[in-house]
Short mmCIF file of C-alpha atoms in Angstrom, two decimals:
data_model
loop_
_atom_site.label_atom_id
_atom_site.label_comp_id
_atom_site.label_asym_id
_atom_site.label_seq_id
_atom_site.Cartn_x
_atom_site.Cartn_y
_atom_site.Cartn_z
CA UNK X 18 0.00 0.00 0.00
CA UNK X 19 1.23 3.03 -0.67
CA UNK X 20 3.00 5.14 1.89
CA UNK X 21 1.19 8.69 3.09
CA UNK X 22 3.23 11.60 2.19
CA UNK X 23 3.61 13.97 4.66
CA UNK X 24 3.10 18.06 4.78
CA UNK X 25 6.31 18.61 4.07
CA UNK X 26 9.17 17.87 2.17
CA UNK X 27 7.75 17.16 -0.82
CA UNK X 28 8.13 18.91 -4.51
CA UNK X 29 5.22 20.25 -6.55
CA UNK X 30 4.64 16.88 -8.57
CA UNK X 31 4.63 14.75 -5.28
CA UNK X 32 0.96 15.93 -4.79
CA UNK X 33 -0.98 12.11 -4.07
CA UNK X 34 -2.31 11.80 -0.79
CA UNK X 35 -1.99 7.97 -0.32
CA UNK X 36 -3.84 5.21 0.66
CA UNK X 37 -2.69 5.44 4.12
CA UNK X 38 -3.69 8.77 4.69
CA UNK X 39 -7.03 8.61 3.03
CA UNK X 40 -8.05 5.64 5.24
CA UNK X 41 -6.66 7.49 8.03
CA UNK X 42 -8.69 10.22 7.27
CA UNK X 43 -11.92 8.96 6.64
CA UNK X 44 -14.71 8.03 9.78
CA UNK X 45 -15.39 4.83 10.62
CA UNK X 46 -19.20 6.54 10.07
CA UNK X 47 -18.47 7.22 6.69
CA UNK X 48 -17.75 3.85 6.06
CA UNK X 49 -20.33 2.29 8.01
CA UNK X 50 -22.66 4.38 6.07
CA UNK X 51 -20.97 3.93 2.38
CA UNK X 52 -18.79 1.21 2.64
CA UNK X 53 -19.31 -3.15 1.91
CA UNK X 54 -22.52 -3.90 3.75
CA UNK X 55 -23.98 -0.79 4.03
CA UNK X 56 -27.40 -0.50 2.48
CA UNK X 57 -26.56 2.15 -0.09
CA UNK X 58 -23.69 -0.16 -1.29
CA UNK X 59 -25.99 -3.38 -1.25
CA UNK X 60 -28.48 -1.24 -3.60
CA UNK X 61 -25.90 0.06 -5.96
CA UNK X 62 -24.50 -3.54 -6.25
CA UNK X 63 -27.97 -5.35 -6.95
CA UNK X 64 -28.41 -2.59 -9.62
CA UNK X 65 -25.15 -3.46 -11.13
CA UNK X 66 -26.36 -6.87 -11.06
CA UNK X 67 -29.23 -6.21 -13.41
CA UNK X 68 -27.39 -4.32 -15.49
CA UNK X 69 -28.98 -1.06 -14.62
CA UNK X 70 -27.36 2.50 -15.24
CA UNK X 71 -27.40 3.13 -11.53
CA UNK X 72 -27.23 7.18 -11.89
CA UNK X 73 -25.94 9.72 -14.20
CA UNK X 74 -25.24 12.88 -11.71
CA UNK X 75 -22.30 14.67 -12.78
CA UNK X 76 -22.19 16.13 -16.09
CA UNK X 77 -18.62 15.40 -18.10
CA UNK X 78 -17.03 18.52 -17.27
CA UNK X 79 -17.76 17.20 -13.41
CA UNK X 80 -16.77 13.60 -14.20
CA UNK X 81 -13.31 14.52 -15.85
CA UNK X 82 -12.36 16.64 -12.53
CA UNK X 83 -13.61 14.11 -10.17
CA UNK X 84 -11.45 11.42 -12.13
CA UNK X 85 -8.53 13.44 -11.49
CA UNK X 86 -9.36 14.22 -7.52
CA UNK X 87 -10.01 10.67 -6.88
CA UNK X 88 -6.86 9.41 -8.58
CA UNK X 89 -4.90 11.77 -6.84
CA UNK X 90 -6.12 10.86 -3.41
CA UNK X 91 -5.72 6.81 -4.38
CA UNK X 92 -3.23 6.86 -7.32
CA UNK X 93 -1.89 3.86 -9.12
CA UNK X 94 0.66 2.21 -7.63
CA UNK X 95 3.01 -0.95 -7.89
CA UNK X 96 0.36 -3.00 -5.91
CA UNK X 97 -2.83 -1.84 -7.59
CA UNK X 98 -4.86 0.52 -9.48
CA UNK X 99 -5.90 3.98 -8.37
CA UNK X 100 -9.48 4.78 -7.64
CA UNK X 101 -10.91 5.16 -11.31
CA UNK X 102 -9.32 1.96 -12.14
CA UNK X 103 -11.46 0.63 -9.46
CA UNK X 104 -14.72 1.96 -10.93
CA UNK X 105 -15.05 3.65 -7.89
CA UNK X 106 -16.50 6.97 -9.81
CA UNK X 107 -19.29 5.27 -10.41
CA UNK X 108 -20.02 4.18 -6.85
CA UNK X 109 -19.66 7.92 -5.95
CA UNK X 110 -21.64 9.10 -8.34
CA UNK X 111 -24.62 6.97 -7.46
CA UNK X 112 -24.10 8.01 -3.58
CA UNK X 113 -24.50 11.93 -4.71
CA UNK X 114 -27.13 11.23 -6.89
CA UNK X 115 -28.67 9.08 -3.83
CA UNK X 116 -28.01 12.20 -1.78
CA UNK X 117 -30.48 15.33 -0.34
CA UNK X 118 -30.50 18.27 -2.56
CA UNK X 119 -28.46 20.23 -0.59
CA UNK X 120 -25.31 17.29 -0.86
CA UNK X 121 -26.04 17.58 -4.57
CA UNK X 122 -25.23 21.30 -4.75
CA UNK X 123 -21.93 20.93 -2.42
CA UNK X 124 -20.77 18.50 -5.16
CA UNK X 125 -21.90 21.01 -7.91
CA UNK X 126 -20.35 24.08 -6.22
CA UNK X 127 -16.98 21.99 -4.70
CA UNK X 128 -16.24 20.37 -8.31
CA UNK X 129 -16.75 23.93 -9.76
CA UNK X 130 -14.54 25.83 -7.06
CA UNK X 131 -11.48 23.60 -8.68
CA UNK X 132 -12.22 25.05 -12.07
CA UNK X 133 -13.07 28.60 -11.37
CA UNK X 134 -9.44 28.78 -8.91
CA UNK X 135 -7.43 26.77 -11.62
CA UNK X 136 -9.04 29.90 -14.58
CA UNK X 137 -7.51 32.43 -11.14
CA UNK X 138 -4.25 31.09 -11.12
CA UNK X 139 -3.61 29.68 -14.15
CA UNK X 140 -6.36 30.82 -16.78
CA UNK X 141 -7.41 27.36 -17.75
CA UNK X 142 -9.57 24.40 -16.55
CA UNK X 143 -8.89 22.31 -13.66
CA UNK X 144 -8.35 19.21 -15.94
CA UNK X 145 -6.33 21.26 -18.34
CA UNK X 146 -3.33 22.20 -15.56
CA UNK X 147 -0.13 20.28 -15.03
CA UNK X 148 0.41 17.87 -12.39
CA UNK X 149 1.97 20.58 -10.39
CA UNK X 150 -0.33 23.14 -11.47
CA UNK X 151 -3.51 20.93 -10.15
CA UNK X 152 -0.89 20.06 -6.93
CA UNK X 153 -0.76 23.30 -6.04
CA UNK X 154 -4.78 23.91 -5.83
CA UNK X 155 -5.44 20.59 -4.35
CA UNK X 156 -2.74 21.67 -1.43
CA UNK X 157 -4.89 24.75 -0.69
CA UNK X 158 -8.05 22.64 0.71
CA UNK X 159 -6.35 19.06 1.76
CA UNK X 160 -4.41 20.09 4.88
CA UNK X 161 -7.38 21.81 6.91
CA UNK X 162 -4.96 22.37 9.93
CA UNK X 163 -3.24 25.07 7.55
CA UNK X 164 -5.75 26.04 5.00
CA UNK X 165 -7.06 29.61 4.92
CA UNK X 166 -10.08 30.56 7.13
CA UNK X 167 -12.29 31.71 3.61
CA UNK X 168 -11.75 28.20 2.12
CA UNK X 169 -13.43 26.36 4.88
CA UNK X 170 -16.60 25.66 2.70
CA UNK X 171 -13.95 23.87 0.18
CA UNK X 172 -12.06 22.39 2.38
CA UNK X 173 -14.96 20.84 4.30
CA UNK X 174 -15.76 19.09 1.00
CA UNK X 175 -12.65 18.16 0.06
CA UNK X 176 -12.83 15.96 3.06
CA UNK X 177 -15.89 14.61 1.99
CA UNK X 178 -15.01 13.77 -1.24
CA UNK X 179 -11.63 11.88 0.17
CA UNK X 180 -13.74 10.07 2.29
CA UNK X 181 -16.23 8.88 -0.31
CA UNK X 182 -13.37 8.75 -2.72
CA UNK X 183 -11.72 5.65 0.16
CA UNK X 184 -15.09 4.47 1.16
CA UNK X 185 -15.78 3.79 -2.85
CA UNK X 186 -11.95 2.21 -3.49
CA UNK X 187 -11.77 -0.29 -0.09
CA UNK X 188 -15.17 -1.52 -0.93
CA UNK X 189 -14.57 -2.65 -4.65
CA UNK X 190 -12.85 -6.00 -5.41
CA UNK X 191 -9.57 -4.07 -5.77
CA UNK X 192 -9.36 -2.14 -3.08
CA UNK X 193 -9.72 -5.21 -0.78
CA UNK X 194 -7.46 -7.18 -2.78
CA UNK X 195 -4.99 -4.14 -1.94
CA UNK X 196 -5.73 -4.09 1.92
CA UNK X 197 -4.90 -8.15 2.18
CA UNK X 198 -7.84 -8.54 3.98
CA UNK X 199 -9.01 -11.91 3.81
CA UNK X 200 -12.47 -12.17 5.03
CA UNK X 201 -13.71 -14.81 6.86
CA UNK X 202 -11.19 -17.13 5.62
CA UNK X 203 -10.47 -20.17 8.08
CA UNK X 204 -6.59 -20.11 9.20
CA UNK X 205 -5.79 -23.05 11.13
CA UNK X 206 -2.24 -21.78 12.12
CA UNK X 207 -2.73 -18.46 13.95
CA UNK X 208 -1.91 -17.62 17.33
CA UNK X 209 -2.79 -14.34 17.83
CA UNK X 210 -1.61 -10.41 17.04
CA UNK X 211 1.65 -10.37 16.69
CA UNK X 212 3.52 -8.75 19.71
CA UNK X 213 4.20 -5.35 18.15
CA UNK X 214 0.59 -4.94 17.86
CA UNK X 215 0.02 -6.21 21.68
CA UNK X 216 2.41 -3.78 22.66
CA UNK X 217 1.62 -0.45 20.63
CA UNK X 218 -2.14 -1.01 21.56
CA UNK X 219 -1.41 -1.75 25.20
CA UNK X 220 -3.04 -4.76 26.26
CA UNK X 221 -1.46 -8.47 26.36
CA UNK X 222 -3.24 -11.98 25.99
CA UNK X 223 -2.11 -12.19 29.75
CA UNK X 224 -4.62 -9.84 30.46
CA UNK X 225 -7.40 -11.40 28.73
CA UNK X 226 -6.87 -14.83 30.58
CA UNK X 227 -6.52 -13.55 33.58
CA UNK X 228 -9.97 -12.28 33.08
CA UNK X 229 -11.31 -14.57 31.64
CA UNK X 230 -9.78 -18.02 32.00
CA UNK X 231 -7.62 -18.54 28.99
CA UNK X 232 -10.51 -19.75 26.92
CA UNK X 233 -10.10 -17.32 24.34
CA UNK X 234 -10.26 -18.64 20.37
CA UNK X 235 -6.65 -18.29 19.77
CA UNK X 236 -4.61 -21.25 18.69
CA UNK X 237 -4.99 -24.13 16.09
CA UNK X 238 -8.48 -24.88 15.14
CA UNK X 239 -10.34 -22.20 17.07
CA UNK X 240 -8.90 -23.62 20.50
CA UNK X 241 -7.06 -21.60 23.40
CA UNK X 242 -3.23 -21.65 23.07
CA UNK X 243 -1.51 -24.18 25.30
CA UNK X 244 0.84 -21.52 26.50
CA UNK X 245 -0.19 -17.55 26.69
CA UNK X 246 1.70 -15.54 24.65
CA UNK X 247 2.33 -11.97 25.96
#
């Protein structure tokens, strides 16, 4: 996965956000409500399905900037695809089109904010800049700690497209592929966290049967451990 880059040190083409980071940053709400399970992602599947055009929000000028956002907050890398590559711009379109009518106008007037500041700065469309060029606007809304105070209303949805952006990506076929999570897949051989994990969280499996009798499910076949492990 790739590696979140941080505030500083970087150069004007170095301008992805990462997977890391984008997980990071979105709610486990905005998941719940978005992500694999949830019913607006059950829905959009079953319509995919049947082979039915689940929504058709954004207009082209919209899609072609959203492309680019997405991509740039989960870009290709040597593991897998970036967002678009996960069809995830369809997923978010049919959650805006899904949406209240105020959501719907956010997404009009956020998506538009990128073009009207790229014509500012650079006198062309968003989609029409350089790598650094678009870098440079995305920087101004994707750090909030250090955006300016008038940009709150962009930076607000900024957020909220990164989040449905890595709600969209870690709920398609790829984007679990590139987590490693394997579901509810039986593994006969494990033993627990591994220690690292024990010890950066805080608690120990010493703890647990201490409290509760060392009947926990670690160990071969779903059976305690004949020895705790700290």
């Amino acid at each position: 996965m790739k590696k979140a880059r941080g505030a500083g040190g970087r150069t004007s083409g170095e301008r992805e956000l990462g997977r890391r980071e984008a997980i990071a940053s979105m709610g486990a709400g905005v998941f719940g409500a978005y992500g694999v399970g949830s019913s607006t992602w059950e829905r959009f599947t079953r319509l995919a399905r049947q082979g039915q055009q689940a929504a058709h929000f954004f207009n082209d000028a919209e899609l072609a900037t959203l492309r680019i956002l997405a991509d740039m907050v989960i870009p290709r890398d040597a593991k897998s695809g970036g967002a678009t590559d996960a069809g995830a711009i369809d997923y978010m379109d049919f959650v805006v089109s899904d949406s209240g009518d105020r959501t719907k106008q956010q997404w009009h007037d956020g998506l538009r904010w990128f073009d009207e500041e790229a014509t500012r700065r650079v006198a062309k469309p968003f989609v029409q800049g350089t790598e650094a060029e678009r870098g440079q606007i995305v920087d101004l809304v994707a750090w909030p700690a250090r955006a300016a105070a008038e940009l709150r209303p962009q930076v607000d949805f900024f957020n909220s497209l990164r989040d449905l952006t890595a709600s969209a990506f870690f709920s398609s076929r790829m984007g679990v592929e590139d987590l490693g999570y394997p579901g509810g897949v039986f593994n006969p051989d494990w033993r627990g966290a591994p220690e690292a994990a024990l010890r950066e969280l805080g608690v120990s499996y010493a703890e647990w049967d201490a409290k509760y009798g060392g009947r926990g499910n670690r160990g071969t076949g779903g059976r305690a451990p004949t020895r705790h492990r700290p």
